[in-house]
Coordinates of C-alpha atoms and ligand atoms in Angstrom, one line a residue:
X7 CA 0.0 0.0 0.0
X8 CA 1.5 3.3 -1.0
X9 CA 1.6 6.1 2.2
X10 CA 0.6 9.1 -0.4
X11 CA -2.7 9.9 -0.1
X12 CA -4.9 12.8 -1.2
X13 CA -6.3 13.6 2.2
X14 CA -5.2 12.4 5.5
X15 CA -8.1 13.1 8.7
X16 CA -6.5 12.8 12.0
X17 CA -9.5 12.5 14.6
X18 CA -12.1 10.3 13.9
X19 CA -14.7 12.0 15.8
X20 CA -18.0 12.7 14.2
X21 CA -15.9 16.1 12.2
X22 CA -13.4 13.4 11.0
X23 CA -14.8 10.3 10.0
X24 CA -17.5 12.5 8.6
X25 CA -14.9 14.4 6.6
X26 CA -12.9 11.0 6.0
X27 CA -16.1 9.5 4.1
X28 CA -16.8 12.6 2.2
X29 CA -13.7 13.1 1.4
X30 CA -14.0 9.4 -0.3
X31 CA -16.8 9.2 -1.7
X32 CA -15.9 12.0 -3.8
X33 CA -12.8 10.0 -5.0
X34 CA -9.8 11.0 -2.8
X35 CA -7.4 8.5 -1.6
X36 CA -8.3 8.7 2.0
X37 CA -6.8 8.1 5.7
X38 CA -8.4 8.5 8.9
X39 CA -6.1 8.4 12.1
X40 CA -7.3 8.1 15.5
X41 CA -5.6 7.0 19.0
X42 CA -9.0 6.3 20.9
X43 CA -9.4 2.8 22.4
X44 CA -12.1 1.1 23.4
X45 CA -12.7 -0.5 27.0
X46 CA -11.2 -4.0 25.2
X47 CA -7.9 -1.8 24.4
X48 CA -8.6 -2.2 20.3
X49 CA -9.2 1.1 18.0
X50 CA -13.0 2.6 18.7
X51 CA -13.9 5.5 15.9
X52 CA -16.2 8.1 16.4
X53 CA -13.9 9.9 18.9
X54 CA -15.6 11.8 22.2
X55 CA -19.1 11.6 20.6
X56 CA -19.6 7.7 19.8
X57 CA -17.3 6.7 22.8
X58 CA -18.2 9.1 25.8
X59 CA -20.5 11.6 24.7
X60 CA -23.5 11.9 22.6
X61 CA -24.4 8.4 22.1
X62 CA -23.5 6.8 25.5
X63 CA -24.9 9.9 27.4
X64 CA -28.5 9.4 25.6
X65 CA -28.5 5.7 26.2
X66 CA -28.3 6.3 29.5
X67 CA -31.1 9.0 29.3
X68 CA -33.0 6.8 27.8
X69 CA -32.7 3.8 30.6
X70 CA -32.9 6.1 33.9
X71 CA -36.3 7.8 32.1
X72 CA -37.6 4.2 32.0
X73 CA -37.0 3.9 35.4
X74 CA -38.0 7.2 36.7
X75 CA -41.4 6.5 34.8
X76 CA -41.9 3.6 36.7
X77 CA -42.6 5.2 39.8
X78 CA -43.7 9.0 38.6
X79 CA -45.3 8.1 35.5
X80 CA -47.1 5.3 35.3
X81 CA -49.3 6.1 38.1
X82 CA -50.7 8.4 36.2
X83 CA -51.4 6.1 33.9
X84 CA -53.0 3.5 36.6
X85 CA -50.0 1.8 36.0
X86 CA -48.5 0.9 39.8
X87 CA -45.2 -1.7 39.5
X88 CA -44.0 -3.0 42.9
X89 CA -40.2 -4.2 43.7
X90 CA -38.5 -2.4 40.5
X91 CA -35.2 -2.7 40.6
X92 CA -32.3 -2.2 38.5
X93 CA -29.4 -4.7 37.3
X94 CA -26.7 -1.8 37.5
X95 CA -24.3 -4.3 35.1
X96 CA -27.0 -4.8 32.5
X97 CA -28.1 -0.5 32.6
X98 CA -24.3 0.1 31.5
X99 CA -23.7 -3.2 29.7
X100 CA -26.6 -1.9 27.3
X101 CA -25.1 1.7 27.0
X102 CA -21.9 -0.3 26.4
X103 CA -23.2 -2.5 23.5
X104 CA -24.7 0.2 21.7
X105 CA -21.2 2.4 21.4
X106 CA -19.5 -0.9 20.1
X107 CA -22.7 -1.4 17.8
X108 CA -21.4 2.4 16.6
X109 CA -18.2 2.6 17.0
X110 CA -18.2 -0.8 14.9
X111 CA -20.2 0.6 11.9
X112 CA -17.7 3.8 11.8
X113 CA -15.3 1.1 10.6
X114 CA -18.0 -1.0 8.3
X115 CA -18.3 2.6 7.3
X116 CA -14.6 3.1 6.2
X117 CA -14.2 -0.1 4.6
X118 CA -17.0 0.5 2.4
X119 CA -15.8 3.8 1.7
X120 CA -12.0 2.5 0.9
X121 CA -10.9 5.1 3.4
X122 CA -7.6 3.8 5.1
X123 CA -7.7 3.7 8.9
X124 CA -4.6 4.1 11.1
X125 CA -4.5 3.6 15.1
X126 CA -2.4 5.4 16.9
X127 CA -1.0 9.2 17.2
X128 CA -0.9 11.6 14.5
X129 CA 1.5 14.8 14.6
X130 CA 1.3 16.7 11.5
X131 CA 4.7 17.2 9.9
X132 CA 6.1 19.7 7.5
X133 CA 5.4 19.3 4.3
X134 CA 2.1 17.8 5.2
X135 CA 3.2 15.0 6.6
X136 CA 2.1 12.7 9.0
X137 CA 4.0 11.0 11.7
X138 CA 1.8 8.1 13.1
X139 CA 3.2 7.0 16.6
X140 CA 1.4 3.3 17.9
X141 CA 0.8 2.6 21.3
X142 CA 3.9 0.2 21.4
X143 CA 5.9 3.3 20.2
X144 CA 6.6 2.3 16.8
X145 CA 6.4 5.2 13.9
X146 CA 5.5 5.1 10.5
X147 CA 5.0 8.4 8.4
X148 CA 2.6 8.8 5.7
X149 CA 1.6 12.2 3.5
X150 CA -0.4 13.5 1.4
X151 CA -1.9 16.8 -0.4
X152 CA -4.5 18.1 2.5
X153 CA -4.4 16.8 6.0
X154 CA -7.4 17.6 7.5
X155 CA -6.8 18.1 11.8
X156 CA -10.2 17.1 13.7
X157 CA -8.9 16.5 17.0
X158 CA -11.6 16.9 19.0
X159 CA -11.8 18.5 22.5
X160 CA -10.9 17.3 26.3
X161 CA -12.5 18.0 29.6
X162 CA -11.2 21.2 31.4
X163 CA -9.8 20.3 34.8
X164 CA -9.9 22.3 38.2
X165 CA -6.4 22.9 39.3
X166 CA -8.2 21.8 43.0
X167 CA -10.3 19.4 41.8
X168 CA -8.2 17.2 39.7
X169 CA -9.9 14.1 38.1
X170 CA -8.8 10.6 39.8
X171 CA -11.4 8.5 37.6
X172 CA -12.9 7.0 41.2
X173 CA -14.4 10.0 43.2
X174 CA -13.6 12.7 41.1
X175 CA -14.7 11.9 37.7
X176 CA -15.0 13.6 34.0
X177 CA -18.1 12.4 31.7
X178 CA -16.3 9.5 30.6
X179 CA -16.5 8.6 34.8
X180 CA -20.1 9.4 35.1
X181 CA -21.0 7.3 32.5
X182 CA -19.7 4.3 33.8
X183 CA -20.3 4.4 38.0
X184 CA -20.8 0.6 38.9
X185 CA -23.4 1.8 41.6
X186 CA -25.7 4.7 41.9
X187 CA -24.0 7.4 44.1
X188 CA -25.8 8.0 46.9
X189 CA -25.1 12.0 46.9
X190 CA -23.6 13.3 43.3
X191 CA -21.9 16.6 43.0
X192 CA -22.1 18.1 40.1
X193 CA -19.5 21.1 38.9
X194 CA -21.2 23.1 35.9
X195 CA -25.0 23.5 35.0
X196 CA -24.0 23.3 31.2
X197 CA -25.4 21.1 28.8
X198 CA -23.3 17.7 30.6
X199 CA -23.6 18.5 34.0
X200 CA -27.4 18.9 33.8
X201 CA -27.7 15.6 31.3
X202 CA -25.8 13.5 33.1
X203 CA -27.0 15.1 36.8
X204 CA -30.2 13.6 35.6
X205 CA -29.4 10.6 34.7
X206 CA -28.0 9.9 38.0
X207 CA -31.2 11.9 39.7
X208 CA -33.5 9.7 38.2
X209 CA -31.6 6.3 39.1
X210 CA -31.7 7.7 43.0
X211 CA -28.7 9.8 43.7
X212 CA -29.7 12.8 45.6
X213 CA -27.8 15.4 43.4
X214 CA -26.4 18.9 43.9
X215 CA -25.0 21.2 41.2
X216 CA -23.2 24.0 41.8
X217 CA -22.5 26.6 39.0
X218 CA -20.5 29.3 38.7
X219 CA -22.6 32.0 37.1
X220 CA -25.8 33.7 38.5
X221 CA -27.8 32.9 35.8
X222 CA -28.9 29.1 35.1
X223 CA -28.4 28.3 31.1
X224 CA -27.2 32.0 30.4
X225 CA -26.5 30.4 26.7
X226 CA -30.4 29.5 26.5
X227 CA -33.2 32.0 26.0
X228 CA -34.6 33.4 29.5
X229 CA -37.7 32.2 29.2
X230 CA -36.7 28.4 28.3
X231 CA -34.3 28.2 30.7
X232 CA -36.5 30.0 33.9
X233 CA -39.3 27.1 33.0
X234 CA -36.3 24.0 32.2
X235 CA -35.1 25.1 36.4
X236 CA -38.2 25.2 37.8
X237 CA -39.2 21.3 36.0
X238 CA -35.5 20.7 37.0
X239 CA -36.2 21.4 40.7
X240 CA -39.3 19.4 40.8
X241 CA -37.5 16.7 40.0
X242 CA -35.5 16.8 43.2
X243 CA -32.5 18.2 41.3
X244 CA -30.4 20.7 43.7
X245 CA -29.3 23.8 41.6
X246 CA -27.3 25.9 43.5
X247 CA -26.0 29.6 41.2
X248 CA -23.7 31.9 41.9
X249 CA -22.0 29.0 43.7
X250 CA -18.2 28.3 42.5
X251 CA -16.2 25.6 43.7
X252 CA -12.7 26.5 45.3
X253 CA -11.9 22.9 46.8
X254 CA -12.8 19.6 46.6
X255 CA -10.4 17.0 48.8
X256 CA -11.2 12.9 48.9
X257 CA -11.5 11.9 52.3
X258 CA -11.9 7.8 52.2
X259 CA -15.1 7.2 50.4
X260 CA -16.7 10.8 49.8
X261 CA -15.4 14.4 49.1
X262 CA -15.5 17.5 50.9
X263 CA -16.6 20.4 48.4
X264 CA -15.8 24.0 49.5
X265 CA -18.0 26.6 47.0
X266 CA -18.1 30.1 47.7
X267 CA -21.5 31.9 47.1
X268 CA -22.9 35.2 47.8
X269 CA -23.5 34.0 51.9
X270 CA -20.1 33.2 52.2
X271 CA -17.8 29.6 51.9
X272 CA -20.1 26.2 52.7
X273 CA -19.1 22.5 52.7
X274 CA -20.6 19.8 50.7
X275 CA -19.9 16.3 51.3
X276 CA -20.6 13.9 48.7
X277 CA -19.4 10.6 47.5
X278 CA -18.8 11.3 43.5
X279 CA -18.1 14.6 42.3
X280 CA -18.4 15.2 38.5
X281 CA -16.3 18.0 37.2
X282 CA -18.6 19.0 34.0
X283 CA -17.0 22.7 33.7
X284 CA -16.5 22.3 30.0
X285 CA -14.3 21.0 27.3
X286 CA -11.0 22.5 26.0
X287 CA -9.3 22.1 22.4
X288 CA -7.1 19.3 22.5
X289 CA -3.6 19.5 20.3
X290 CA -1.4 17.7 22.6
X291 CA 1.2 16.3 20.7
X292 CA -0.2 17.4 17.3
X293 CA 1.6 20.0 15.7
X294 CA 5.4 19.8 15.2
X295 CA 6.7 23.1 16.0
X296 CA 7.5 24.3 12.6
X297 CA 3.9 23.6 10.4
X298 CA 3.0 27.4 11.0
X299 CA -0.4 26.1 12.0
X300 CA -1.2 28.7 14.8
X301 CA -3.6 28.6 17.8
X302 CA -5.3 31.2 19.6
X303 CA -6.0 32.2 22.8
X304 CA -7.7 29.7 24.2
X305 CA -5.6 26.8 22.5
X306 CA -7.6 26.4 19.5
X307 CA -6.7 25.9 15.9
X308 CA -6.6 29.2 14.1
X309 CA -9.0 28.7 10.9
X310 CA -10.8 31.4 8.5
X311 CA -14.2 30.6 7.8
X312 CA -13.5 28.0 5.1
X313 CA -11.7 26.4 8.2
X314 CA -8.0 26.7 6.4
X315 CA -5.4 27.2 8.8
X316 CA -3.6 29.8 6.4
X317 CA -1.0 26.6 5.8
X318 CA -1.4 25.2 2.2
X319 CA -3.6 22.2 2.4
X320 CA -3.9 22.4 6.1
X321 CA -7.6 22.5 7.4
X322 CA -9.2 22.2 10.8
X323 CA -12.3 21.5 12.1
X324 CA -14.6 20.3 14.8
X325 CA -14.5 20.9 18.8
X326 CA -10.3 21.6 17.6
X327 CA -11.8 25.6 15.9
X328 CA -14.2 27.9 16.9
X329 CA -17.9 27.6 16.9
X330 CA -20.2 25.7 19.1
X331 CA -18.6 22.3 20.5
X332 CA -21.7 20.3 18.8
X333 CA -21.1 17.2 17.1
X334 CA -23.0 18.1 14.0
X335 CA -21.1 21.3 13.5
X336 CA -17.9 19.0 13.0
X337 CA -19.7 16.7 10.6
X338 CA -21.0 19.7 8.8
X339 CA -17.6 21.1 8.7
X340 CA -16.2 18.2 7.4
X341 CA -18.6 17.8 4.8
X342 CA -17.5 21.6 3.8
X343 CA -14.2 20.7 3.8
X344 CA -14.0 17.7 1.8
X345 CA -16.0 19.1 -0.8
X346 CA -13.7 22.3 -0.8
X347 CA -10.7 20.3 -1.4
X348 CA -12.8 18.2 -4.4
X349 CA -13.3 21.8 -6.3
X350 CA -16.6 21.9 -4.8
X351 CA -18.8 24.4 -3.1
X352 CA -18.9 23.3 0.7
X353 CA -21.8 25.2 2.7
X354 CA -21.8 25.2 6.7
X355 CA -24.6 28.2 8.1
X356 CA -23.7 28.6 11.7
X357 CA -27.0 30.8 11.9
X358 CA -28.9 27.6 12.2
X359 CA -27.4 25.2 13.8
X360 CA -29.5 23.9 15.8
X361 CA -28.7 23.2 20.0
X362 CA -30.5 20.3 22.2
X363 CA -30.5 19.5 25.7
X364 CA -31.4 16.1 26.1
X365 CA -33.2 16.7 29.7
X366 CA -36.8 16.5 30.8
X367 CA -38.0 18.6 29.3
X368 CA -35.9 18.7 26.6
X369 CA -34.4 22.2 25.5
X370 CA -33.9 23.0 22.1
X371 CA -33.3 26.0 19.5
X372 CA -31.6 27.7 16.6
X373 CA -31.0 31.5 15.9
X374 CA -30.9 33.6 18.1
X375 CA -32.4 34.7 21.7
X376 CA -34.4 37.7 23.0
X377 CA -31.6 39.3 24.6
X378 CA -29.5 38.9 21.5
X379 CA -32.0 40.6 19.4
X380 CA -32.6 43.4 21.8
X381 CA -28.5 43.5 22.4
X382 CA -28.1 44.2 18.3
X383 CA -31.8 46.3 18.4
X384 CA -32.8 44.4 15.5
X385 CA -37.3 44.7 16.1
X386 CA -38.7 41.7 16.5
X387 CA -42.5 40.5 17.5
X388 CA -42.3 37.4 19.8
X389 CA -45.2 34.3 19.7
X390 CA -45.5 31.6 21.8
X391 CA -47.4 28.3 22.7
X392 CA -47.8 26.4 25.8
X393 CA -47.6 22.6 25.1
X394 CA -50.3 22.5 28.5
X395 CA -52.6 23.1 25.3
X396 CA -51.6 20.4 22.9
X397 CA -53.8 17.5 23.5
X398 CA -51.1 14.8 22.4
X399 CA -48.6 16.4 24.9
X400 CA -51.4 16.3 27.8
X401 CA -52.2 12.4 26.2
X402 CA -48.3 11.7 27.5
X403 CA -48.9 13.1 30.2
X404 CA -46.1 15.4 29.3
X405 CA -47.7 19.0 29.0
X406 CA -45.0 21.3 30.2
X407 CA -43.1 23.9 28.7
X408 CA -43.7 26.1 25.1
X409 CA -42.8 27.1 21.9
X410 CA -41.5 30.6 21.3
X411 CA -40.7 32.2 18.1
X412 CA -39.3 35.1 17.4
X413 CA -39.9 36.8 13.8
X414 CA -38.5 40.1 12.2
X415 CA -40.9 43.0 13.3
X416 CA -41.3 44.2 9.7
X417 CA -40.0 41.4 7.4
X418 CA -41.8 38.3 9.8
X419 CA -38.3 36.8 8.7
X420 CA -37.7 34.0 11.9
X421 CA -35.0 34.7 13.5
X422 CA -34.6 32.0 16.2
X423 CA -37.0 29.9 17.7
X424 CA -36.6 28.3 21.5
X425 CA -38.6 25.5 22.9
X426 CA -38.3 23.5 26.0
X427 CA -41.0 20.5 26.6
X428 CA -41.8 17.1 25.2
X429 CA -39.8 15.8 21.7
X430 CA -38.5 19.2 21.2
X431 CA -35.0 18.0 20.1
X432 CA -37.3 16.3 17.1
X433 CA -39.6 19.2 16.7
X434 CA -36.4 22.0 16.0
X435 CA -35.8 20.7 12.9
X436 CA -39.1 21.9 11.2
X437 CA -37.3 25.2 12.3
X438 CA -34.2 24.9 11.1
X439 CA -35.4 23.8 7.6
X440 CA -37.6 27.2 7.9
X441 CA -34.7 29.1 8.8
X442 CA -32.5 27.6 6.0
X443 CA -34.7 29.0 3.5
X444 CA -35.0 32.2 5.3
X445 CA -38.9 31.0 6.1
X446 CA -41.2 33.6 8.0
X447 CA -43.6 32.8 10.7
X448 CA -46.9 33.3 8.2
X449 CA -44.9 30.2 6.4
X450 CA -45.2 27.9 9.0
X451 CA -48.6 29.3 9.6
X452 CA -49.7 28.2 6.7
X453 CA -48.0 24.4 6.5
X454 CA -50.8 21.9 7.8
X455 CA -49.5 20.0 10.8
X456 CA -50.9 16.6 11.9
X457 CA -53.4 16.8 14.6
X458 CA -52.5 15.4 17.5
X459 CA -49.0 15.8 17.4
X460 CA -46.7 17.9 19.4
X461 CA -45.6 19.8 16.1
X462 CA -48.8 21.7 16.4
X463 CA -47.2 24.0 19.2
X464 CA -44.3 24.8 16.5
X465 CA -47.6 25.5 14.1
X466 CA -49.8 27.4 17.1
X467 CA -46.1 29.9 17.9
X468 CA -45.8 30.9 14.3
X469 CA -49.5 31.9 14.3
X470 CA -49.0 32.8 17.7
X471 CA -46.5 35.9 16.3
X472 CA -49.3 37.5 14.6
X473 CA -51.6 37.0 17.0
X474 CA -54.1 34.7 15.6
X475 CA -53.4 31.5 17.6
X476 CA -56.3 29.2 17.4
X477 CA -56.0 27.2 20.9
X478 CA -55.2 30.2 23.5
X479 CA -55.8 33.9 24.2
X480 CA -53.9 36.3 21.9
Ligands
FAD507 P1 -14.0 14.3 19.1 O1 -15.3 13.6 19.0 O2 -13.4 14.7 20.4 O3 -13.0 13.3 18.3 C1 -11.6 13.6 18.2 C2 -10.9 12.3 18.0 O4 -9.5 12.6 17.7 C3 -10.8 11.4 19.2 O5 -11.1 10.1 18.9 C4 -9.3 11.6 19.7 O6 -8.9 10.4 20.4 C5 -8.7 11.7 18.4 N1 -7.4 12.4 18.4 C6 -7.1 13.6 19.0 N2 -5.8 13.9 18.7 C7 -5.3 12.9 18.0 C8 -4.0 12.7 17.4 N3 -3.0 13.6 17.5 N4 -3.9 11.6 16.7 C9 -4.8 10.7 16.6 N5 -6.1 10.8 17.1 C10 -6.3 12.0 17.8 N6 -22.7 17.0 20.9 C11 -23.9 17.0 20.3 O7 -24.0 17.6 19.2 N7 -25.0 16.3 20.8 C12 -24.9 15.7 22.0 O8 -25.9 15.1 22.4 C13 -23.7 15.7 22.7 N8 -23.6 15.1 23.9 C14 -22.4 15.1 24.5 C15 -22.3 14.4 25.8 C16 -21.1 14.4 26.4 C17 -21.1 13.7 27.8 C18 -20.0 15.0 25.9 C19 -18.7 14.9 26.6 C20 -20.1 15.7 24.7 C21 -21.3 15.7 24.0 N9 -21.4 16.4 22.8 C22 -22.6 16.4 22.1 C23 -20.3 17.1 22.1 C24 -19.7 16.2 21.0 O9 -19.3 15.0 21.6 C25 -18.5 16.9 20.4 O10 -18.9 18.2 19.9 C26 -18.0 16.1 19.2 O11 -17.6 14.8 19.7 C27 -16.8 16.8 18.6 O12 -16.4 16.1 17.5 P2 -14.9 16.1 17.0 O13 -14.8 15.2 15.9 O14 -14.5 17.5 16.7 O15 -13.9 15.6 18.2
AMP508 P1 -20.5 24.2 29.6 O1 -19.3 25.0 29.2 O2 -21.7 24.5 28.9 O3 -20.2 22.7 29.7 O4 -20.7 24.6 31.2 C1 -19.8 24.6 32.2 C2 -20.3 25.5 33.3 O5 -19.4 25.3 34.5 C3 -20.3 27.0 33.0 O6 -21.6 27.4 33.2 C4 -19.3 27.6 34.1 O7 -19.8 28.8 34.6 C5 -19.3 26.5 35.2 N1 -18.1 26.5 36.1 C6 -16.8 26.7 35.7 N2 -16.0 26.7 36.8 C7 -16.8 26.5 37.9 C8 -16.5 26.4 39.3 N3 -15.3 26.4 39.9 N4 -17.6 26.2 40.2 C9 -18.9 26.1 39.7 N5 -19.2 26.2 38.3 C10 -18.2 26.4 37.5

């Protein structure tokens, strides 16, 4: 096998193996290089997403809301179960499966695609080269034309809190407990810290997060996130703002938390502490010191908005660059990039990507927020839709939140739409596609949703903006 190849991927996170299989399919002599291992030591693709993110963190969403349902659902229902219990080796054994059953097809997927994978380190060399170091230490170098970097992103660290993978865990930790904690702490009400805080809430751990800022979800619209922390609380999770951690020490089998708030410093003893303060860029060991690929401030790869490093047939992409740390950005990106590099035209809109917090109730939303508009005084007229009105959401028993939409005050343009309740992470997509072909509110007015569906509070918002809702007051 010759070691020239058109295009050369290292990270084979959702922004690389996307970009690796793009990059193929549109003829390119293709490698994709990745270090991650699996728990049976052998190369897993799909990087932080398929391994320890997305798709372990939502099948454990998905098991702790069957069990939660059990005993504050199906009453409801007239459903009453006595004795559930839970076979804690089974609960991750599933989650486990079903990232092999992925991580597996990423490499069905790159067979089929004749891209070339490599396991082990990559280090971009001069000259676009590509020093691949294994983990028994032996090196082989390969090149080609573009090397496309997709390196993904790591955990950020407290200096005081420092992970130790047994009481002191990142969100590869949390997903993999052996028992239920009985009192979680949880560092960091962002999108991890509040997904896997429930997951652990709804198996029985009596959880506490403390955050930083005074505002919960200050990335989210007010009004989604002062409804998501009110459902939160009723739920028994512990949401503590304004509260920063200074100090967290292991003491046998728990840890004493020191956080500072407004009242002073407090002590919190708890037996697992999730650090979930964000993620970082990760380069380590990536760049030899004379490619000229820069980074910036805060240790990301320096791209323009084509995501070229300013380094002839260097790109980068993914959590590695700027933007939102989603994992369909990086596939998007990819996409872009590959089809750049084949002569094509590569699109990414970072004006609609959509955002989902896979909680209950489940955030969601694309474009922008309330404050944002009123920051950049662009006019705007505002509808919105409770889903307490939509008879398939009070069916499920799962009639909380709303659908708000926010239109151009003169051009009825959308310009972002925020939702927090039942299937919203489903329902943003109608938006998005809206937003895509720069839709306005009377458009989705006028598209016949299915009746009963949840959708119909997407439909209700948009008629909601010019007042004419059908189901509530105007
Ligand atoms: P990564 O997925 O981090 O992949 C990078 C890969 O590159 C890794 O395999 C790494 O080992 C490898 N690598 C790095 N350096 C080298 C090197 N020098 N040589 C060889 N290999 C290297 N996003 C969503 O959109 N939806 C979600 O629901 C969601 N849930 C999440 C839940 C959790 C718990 C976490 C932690 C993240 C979640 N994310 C989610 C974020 C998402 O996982 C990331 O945005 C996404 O994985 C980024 O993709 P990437 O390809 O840029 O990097
Ligand atoms: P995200 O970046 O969305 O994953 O969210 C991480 C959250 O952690 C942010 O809202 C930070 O304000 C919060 N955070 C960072 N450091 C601390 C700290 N020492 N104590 C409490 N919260 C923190």
């Amino acid at each position: 096998m010759s070691d020239k190849f058109d295009v050369i991927v290292i990270g084979a996170g959702p922004a690389g193996y996307v970009a690796a299989i793009r990059a193929a399919q549109l003829g390119l002599k293709t490698a994709c290089v990745d270090a991650f291992a699996g728990k049976d030591g052998k190369q897993a693709l799909g990087g932080t997403c398929l391994n320890v993110g997305c798709i372990p963190s939502k099948a454990l969403l998905d098991s702790s809301r069957q069990y939660w349902n059990i005993a504050h659902n199906f009453p409801v229902h007239g459903i009453s179960v006595e004795g559930a219990k839970v076979d804690m080796a089974a609960f991750i054994g599933r989650k486990d499966k079903i990232v092999k059953q992925f991580t597996g097809g990423i490499g069905q997927l790159f067979k089929a695609n004749k891209v070339t994978p490599f396991f082990g380190t990559g280090k971009l060399l001069k000259g676009n080269q590509v020093e691949i170091t294994a983990a028994d230490g032996s090196k082989q170098t390969i090149s080609a034309t573009n090397v496309i970097l997709a390196s993904g992103s790591v955990p950020i660290e407290l200096p005081f809190a420092k992970f130790d993978g047994k009481h002191i865990v990142d969100n590869a930790g949390a997903l993999d407990f052996t028992e239920v904690p009985k009192r979680l702490g949880v560092i960091g009400a962002g999108v991890i810290g509040l997904e896997l805080g429930s997951v652990w809430k709804r198996m029985g751990a009596e959880v506490t997060i403390l955050e930083a800022l005074p505002d919960f979800l200050a990335v989210a619209d007010a009004d989604v996130a002062k409804i998501a922390k009110k459902e939160f609380e009723k739920q028994g999770l512990a949401i503590k703002l304004g509260a920063k951690l200074t100090k967290a020490e292991v003491r046998k089998n728990e840890v004493a938390l020191t956080y500072e708030d407004k009242d002073g410093a407090h002590e919190l003893v708890v037996d697992k502490l999730l650090v979930a303060v964000g993620r970082r860029a990760y380069t380590t060991g990536l760049l030899a010191d004379d490619t000229g690929v820069k980074l910036d401030e805060r240790g990301r790869i320096v791209v323009d908005e084509h995501c070229h490093t300013g380094v002839d047939g260097v790109w980068a992409i993914g959590d590695a660059v700027r933007g939102p740390m989603l994992a369909h950005k990086g596939s998007e990106e990819g996409v872009a990039v590959a089809e750049w590099i084949a002569g094509k035209a590569g699109h990414v809109n970072f004006d609609t990507i959509p955002w989902v917090i896979y909680t209950e109730p489940e955030i969601a939303w694309a474009g922008k927020t309330e404050k944002q508009l009123k920051d950049e005084g662009v006019p705007y007229k505002v509808g919105t839709f409770p889903f307490a009105a939509i008879g398939r959401a009070v069916a499920m028993n799962e009639a909380v939140g709303q659908v708000k939409m926010l239109a151009h005050a003169e051009t009825d343009r959308i310009l972002g739409v925020h939702m927090v309740g039942p299937g919203v992470s489903e329902l943003i997509a109608e938006c998005v596609v809206a937003m895509e072909f720069k839709g306005s509110s009377e458009d989705l007015a006028r598209i016949v949703h299915a009746h009963p569906t949840l959708s119909e509070a997407v439909h209700e918002a948009a008629l909601s903006v010019d007042k004419r809702a059908i189901h509530k007051g105007n």
